Short mmCIF file of C-alpha atoms and ligand atoms in Angstrom, two decimals:
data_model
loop_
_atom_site.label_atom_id
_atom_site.label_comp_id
_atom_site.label_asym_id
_atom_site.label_seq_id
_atom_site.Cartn_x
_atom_site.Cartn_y
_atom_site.Cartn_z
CA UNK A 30 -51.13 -4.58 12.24
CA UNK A 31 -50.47 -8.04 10.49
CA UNK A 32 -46.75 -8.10 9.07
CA UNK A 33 -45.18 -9.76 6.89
CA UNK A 34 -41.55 -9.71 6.97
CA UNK A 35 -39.45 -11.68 4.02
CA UNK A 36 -35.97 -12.45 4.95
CA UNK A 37 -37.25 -12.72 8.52
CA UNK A 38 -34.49 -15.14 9.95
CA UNK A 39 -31.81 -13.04 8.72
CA UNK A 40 -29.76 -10.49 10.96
CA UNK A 41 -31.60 -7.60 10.75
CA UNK A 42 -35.40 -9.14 9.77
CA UNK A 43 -34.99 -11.47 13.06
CA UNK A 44 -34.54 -7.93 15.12
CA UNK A 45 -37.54 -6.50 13.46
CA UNK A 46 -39.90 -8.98 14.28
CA UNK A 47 -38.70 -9.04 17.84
CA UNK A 48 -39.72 -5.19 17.57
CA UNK A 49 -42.63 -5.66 15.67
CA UNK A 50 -43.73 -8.27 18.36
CA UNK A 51 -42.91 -5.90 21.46
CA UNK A 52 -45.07 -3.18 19.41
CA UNK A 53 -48.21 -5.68 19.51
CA UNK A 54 -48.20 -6.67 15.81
CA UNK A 55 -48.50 -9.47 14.48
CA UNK A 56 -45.50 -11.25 12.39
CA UNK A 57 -45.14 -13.41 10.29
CA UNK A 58 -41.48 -14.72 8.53
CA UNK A 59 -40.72 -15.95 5.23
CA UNK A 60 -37.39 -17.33 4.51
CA UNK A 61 -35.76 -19.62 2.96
CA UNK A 62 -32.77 -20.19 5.58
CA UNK A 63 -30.23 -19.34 2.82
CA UNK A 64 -28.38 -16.56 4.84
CA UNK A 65 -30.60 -17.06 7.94
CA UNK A 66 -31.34 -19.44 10.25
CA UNK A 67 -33.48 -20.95 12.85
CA UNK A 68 -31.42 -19.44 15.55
CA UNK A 69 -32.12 -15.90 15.02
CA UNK A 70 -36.13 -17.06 15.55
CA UNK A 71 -36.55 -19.40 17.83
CA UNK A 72 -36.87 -17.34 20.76
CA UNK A 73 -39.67 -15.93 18.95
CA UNK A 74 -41.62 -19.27 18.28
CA UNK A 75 -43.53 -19.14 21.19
CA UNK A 76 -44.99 -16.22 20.80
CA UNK A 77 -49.04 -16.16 20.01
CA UNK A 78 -48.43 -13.57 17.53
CA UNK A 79 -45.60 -15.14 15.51
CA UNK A 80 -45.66 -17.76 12.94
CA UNK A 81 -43.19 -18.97 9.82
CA UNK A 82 -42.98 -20.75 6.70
CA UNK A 83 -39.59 -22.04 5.22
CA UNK A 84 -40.06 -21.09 1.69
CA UNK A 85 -38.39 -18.97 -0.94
CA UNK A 86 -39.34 -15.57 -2.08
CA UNK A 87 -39.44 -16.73 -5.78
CA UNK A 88 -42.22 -18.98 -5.05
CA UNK A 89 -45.00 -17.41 -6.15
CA UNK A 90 -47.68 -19.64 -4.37
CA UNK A 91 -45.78 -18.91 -1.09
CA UNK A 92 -45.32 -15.18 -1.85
CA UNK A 93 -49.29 -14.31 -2.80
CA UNK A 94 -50.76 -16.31 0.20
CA UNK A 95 -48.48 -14.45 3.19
CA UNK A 96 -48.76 -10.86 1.26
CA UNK A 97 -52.65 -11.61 1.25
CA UNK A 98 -52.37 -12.14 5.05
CA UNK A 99 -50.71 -9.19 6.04
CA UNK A 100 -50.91 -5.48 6.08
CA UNK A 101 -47.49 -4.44 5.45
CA UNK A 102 -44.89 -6.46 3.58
CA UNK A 103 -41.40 -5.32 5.10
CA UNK A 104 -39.09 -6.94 2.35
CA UNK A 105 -35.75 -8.13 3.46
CA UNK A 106 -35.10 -10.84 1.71
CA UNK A 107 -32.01 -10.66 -0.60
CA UNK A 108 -28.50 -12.02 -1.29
CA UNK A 109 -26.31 -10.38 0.98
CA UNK A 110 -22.84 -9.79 1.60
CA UNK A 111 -20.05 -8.96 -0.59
CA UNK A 112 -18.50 -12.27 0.24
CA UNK A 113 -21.64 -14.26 -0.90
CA UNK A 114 -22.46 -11.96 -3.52
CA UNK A 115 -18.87 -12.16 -5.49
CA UNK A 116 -19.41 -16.40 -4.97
CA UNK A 117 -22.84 -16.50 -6.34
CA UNK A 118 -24.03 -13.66 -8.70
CA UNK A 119 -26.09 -15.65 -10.23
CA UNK A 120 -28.15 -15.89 -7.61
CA UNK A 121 -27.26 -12.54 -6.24
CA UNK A 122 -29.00 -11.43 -9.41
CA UNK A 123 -31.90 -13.70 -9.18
CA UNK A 124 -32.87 -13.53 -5.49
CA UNK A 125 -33.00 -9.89 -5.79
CA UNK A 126 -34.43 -8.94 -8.91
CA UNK A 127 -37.21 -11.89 -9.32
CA UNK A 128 -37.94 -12.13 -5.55
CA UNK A 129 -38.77 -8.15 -4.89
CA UNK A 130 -41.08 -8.52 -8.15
CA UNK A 131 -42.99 -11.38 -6.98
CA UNK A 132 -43.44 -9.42 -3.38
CA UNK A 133 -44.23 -5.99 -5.38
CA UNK A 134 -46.30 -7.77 -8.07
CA UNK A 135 -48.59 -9.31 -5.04
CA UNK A 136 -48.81 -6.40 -3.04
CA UNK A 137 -49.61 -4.37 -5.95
CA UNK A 138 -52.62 -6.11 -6.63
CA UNK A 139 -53.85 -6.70 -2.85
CA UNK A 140 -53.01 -2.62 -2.15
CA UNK A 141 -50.51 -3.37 0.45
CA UNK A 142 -48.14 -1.13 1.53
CA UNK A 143 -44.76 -2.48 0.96
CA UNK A 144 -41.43 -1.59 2.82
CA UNK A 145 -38.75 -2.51 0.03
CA UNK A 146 -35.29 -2.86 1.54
CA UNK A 147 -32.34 -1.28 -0.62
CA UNK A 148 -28.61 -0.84 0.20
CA UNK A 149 -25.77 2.10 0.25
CA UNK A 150 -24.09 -0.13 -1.89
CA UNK A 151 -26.33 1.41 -4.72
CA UNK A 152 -24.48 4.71 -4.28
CA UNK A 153 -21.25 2.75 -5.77
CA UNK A 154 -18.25 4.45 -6.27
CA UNK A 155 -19.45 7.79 -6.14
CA UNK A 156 -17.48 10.35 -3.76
CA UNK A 157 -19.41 12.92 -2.95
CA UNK A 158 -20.30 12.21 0.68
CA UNK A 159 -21.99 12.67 2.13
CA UNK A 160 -24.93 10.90 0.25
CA UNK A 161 -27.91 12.48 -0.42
CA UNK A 162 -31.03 10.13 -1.85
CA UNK A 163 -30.96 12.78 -4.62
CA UNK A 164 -27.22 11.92 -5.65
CA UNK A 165 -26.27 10.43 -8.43
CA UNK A 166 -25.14 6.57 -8.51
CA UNK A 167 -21.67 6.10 -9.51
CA UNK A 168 -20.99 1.92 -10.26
CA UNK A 169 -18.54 0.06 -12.05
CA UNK A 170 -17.85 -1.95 -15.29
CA UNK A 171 -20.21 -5.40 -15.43
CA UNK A 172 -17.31 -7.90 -14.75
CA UNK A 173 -17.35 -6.96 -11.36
CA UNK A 174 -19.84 -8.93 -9.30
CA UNK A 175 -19.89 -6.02 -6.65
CA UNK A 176 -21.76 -3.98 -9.26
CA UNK A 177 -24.55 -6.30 -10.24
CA UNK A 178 -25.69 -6.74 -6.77
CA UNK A 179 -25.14 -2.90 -6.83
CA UNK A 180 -27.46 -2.27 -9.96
CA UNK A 181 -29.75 -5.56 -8.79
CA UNK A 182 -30.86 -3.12 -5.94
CA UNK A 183 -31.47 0.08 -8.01
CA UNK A 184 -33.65 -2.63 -10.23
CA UNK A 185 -35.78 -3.25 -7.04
CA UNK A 186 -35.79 0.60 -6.45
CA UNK A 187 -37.00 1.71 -9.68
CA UNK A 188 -39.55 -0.82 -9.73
CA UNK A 189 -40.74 -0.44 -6.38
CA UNK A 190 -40.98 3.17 -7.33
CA UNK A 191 -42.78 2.62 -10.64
CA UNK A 192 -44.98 0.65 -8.81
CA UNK A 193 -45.92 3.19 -6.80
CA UNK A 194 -46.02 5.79 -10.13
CA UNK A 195 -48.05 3.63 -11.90
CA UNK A 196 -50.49 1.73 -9.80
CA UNK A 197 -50.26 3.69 -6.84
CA UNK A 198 -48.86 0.79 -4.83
CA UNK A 199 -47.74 2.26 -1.17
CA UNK A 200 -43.71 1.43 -0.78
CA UNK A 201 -41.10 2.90 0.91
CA UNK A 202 -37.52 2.34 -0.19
CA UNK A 203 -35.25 2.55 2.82
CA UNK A 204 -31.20 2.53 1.78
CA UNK A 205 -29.62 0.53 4.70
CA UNK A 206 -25.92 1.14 5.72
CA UNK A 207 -24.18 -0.68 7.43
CA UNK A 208 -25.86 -2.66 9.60
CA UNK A 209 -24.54 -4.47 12.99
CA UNK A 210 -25.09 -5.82 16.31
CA UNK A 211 -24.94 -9.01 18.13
CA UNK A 212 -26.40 -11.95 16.04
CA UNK A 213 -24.61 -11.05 12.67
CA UNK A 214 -22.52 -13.75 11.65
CA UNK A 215 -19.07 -13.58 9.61
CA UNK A 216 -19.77 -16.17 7.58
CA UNK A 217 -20.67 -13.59 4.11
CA UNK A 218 -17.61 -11.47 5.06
CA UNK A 219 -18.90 -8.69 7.30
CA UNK A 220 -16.69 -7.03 9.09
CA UNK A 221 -17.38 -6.52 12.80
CA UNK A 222 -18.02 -10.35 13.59
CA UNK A 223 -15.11 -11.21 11.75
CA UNK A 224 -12.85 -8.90 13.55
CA UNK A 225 -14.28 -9.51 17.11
CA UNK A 226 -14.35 -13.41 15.90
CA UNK A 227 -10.16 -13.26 15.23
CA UNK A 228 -9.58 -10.85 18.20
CA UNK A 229 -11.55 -13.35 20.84
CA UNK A 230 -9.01 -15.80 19.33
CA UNK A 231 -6.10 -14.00 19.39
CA UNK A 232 -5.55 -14.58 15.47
CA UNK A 233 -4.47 -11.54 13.39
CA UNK A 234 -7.32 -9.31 12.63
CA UNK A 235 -7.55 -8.86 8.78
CA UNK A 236 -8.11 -5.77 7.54
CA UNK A 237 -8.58 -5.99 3.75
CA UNK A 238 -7.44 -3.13 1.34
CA UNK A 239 -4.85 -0.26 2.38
CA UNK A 240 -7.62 0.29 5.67
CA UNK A 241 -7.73 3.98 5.25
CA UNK A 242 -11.25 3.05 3.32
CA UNK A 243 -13.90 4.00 6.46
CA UNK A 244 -17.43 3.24 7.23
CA UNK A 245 -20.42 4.84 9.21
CA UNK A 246 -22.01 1.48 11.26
CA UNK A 247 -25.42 2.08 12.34
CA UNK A 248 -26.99 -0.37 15.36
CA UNK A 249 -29.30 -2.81 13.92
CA UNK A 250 -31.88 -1.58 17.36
CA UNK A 251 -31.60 1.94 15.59
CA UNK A 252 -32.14 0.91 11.94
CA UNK A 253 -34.82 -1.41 12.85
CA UNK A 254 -36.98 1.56 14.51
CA UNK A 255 -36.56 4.10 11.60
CA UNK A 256 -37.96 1.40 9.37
CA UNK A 257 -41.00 0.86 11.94
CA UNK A 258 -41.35 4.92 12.34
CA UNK A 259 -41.54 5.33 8.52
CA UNK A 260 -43.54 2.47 8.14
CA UNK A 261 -46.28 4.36 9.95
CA UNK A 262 -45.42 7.61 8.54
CA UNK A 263 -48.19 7.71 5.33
CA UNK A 264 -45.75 11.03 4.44
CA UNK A 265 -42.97 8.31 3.41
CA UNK A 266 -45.06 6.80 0.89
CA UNK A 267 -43.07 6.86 -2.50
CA UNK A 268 -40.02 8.11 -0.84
CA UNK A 269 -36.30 6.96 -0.77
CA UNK A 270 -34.76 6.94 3.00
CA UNK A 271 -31.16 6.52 4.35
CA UNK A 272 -30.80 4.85 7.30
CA UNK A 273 -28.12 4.40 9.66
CA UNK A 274 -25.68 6.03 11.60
CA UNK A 275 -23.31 8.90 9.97
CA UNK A 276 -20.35 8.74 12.44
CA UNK A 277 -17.39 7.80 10.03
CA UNK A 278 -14.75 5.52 11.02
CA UNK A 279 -11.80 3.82 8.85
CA UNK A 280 -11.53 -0.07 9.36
CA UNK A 281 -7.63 -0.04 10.58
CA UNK A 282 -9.14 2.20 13.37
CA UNK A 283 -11.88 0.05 13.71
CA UNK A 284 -9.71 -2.63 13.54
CA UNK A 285 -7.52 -1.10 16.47
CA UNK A 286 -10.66 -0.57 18.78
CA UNK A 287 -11.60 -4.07 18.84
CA UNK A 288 -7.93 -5.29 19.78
CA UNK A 289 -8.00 -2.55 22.36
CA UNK A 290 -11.68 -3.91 23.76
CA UNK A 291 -11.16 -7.34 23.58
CA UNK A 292 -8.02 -7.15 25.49
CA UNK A 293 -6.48 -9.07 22.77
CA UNK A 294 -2.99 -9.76 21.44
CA UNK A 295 -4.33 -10.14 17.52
CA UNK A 296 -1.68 -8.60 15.47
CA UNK A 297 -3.14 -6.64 12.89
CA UNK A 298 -2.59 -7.97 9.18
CA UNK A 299 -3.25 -6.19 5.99
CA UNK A 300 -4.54 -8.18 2.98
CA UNK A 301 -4.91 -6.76 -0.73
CA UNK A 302 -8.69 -6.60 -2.04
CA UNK A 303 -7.31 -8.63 -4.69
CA UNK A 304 -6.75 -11.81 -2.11
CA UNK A 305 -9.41 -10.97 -0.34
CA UNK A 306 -12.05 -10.76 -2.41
CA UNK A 307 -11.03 -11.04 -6.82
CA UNK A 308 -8.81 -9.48 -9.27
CA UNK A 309 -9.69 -6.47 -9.98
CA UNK A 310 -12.26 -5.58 -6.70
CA UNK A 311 -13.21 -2.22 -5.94
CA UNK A 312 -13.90 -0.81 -2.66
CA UNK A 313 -15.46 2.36 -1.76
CA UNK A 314 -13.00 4.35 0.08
CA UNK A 315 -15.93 6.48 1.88
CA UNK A 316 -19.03 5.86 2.59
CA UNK A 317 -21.51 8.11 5.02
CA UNK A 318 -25.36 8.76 4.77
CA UNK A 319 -26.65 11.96 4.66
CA UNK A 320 -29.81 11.60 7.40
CA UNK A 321 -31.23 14.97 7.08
CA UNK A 322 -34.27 13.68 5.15
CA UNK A 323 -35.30 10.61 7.31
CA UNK A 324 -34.64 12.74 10.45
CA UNK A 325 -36.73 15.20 9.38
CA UNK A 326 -39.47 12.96 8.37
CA UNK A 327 -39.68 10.78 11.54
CA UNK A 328 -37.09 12.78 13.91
CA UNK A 329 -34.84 9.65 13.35
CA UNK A 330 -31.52 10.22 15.52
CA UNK A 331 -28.95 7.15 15.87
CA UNK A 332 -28.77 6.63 19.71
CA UNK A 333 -26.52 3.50 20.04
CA UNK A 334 -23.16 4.14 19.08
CA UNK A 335 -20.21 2.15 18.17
CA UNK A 336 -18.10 1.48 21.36
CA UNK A 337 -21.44 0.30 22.70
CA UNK A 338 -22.43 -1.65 19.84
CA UNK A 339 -18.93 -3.36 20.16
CA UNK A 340 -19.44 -4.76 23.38
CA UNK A 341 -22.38 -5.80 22.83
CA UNK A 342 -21.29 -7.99 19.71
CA UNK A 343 -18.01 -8.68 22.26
CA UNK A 344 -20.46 -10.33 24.81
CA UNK A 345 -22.78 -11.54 22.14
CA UNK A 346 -19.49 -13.68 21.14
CA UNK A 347 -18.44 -14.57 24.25
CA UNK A 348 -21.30 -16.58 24.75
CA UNK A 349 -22.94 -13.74 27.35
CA UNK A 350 -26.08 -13.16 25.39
CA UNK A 351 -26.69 -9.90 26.92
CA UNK A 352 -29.82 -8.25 26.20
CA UNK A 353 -29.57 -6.04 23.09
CA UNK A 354 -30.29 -2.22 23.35
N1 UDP B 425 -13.19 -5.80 5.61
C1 UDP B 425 -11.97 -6.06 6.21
N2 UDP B 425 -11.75 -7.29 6.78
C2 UDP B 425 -12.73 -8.25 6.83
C3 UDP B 425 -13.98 -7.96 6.23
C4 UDP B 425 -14.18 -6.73 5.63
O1 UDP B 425 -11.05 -5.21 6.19
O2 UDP B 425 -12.48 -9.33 7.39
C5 UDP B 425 -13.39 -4.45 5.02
C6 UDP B 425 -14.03 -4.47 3.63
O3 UDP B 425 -13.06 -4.62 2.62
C7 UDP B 425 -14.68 -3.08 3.59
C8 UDP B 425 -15.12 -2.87 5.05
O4 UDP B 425 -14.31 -3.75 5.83
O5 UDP B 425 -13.77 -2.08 3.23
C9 UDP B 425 -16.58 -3.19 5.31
O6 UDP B 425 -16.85 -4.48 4.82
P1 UDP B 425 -18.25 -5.21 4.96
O7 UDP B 425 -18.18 -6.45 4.09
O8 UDP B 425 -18.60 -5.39 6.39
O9 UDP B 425 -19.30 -4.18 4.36
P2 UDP B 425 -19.32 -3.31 3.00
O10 UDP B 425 -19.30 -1.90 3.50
O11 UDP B 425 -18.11 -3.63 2.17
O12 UDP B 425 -20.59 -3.69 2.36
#
C-alpha cells in the first residue's frame, strides 16, 4: 500500500511510518516541522520506500498532490498539547479544523480511505468512565482554550463522519489517549518526558493540580498497531475507535514511580493548574477508555505496559537509544 501520513515527523506519526515501513508499505510524510522535527525521521531517510515534503496541511496544492499518491491518508497532523494549545488557539483552531478539511475534501474526491486522528480530550469533562464512543461529550465554557481544541476535534469527527454519510468517503476516526514512549518531547507540556526530564536532573518533579487527577498511558508501539489493524479492517469503515491502554494511574503516583526508577533525589512539588497552565483551567480528574469495541473489532490488547514504557523513555533520555518495543 502507498501511505500517506500527515503529521509524519511528530511523536507518534514518526513511529507509524517506521511500522508502516517494516510492514512493506510505502510512506510518505507531510509536515510542516511545527511540533515535529527532522529527528524523529531521519533514520528513515534512507529507506527506498520513504520520502517527505516540508509543507503545511493547509496548503492545498501540497495536500491534493500527496493524497493523489497514496492509498490511505493516516491524518495526524494537528496542534497538540495542552501547553501549545492554551499559547496558540488560534492556531489550535486553524490547524485542526482547516487542515483535516483540506485532507477529507481531497480524499473525498480521489475515494481514499482516510484514517482521521481524534483525541480523548473530546470526551471533556464528562465522568462517566469508563468512556464508551457512544458517551456523551461533556466540555466547558468557550473562554477556556482547553475546550476549543476539545470541540476543534469533534469538528474533524463530525465531518470526517459526514463525509463518510454523505459521499461515502472511507474514514476511520480513532480517539487516541494518551500516548507515550521514547521520542516524545516535553516541550508542549506532556507529562512523562517532563517528569523523567526533572528526575534525570534531580530537580523537583512537578506535578500540576491536587495529583489525585489519573491517567490510562497507552505505548505509542501499541497505539500505532491498532491504527494499522483497523486500517485494514474494511469493518471499521465509518466507525469511531478508542485506542490506548485502560490501566489507570494518578500522576502523584506516577510521579512517585519515576523518582523510584530513576534512582533520583527529585523532591516532589505540587503546582496549582492555575500557575501551571491559566486562571480558571480545568482538568479532567479521570480519564480511561473503554476498549471493548476496538478489541473486538481487531482483537486489539495493550501489551506494553507502563513500568516498561518508563524505562524505555528512562534510557531513551539517558542518551541509550534502546530499541523501542
Ligand atoms: N501534568 C503534571 N506535570 C507536568 C505536566 C502535566 O502534573 O509537568 C499533569 C497534567 O496537569 C494532567 C496530566 O499530568 O493532569 C497529564 O498531562 P498531559 O499534558 O501529559 O496530558 P493530558 O492528559 O492533560 O492531555
Amino acid at each position: 500500500m502507498r501511505t500517506l501520513i500527515t503529521g509524519g515527523a511528530g511523536f507518534i506519526g514518526s513511529h507509524l511510518a517506521h511500522a508502516l515501513l517494516k510492514a512493506g508499505h510505502d510512506v510518505f510524510v507531510l509536515d510542516d516541522l511545527s511540533t515535529g522535527s527532522m529527528d524523529n525521521i531521519e533514520p528513515l531517510k534512507s529507506h527506498l520506500r520513504f520520502d517527505y515534503s516540508i509543507d503545511t496541511i493547509t496548503n492545498e496544492a501540497a495536500v491534493s498532490e500527496q493524497v493523489d499518491r497514496c492509498d490511505v491518508v493516516y491524518h495526524l497532523a494537528a496542534a497538540v498539547g495542552v501547553r501549545l494549545i492554551i499559547e496558540a488557539p488560534v492556531r489550535t483552531i486553524e490547524t485542526n479544523v482547516a487542515g483535516t478539511e483540506l485532507v477529507l475534501r481531497h480524499a473525498a474526491a480521489k475515494r481514499k480511505l482516510a484514517v482521521i486522528a481524534s483525541t480523548s480530550e473530546v470526551y471533556g469533562k464528562s465522568t462517566a468512565v469508563p468512556f464508551k464512543e457512544t458517551a456523551d461529550l461533556v466540555l466547558g465554557a468557550t473562554h477556556q482554550h482547553r475546550w476549543a481544541y476539545a470541540c476543534s476535534k469533534a469538528i474533524d469527527e463530525f465531518l470526517a463522519l459526514a463525509y463518510w454519510k454523505e459521499q461515502g468517503l472511507p474514514v476511520i476516526v480513532l480517539r487516541l489517549f494518551n500516548t507515550v514512549g521514547p521520542g516524545q518531547t516535553g516541550r508542549y507540556g506532556m507529562v512523562i518526558p517532563n517528569f523523567v526530564r526533572q528526575a534525570l536532573a534531580h530537580e523537583p518533579i512537578t506535578v500540576f493540580g491536587p495529583g489525585t487527577q489519573s491517567r490510562c498511558f497507552g505505548y505509542v508501539g501499541d497505539v500505532v498497531r491498532g491504527m494499522m489493524d483497523l486500517a485494514a479492517e474494511p469493518h471499521a469503515v465509518g466507525g469511531v475507535f478508542n485506542l490506548g491502554n485502560d490501566r489507570e494511574i494518578t500522576i502523584l503516583a506516577l510521579a512517585e514511580l519515576v523518582r523510584t526508577l530513576t534512582n533520583s533525589e527529585s523532591k516532589i512539588v505540587t503546582i496549582p493548574y492555575d500557575e501551571a497552565y491559566e486562571s480558571g483551567f480545568e482538568d479532567m480528574p479521570r480519564r480511561v477508555p473503554d476498549l471493548t469495541k476496538v478489541s473486538n473489532l481487531v482483537g486489539y490488547k495493550p501489551r506494553v505496559q507502563l513500568p516498561e514504557i518508563l524505562s524505555l523513555v528512562i534510557d531513551h533520555h539517558r542518551g541509550k537509544h534502546t530499541k523501542a518495543v
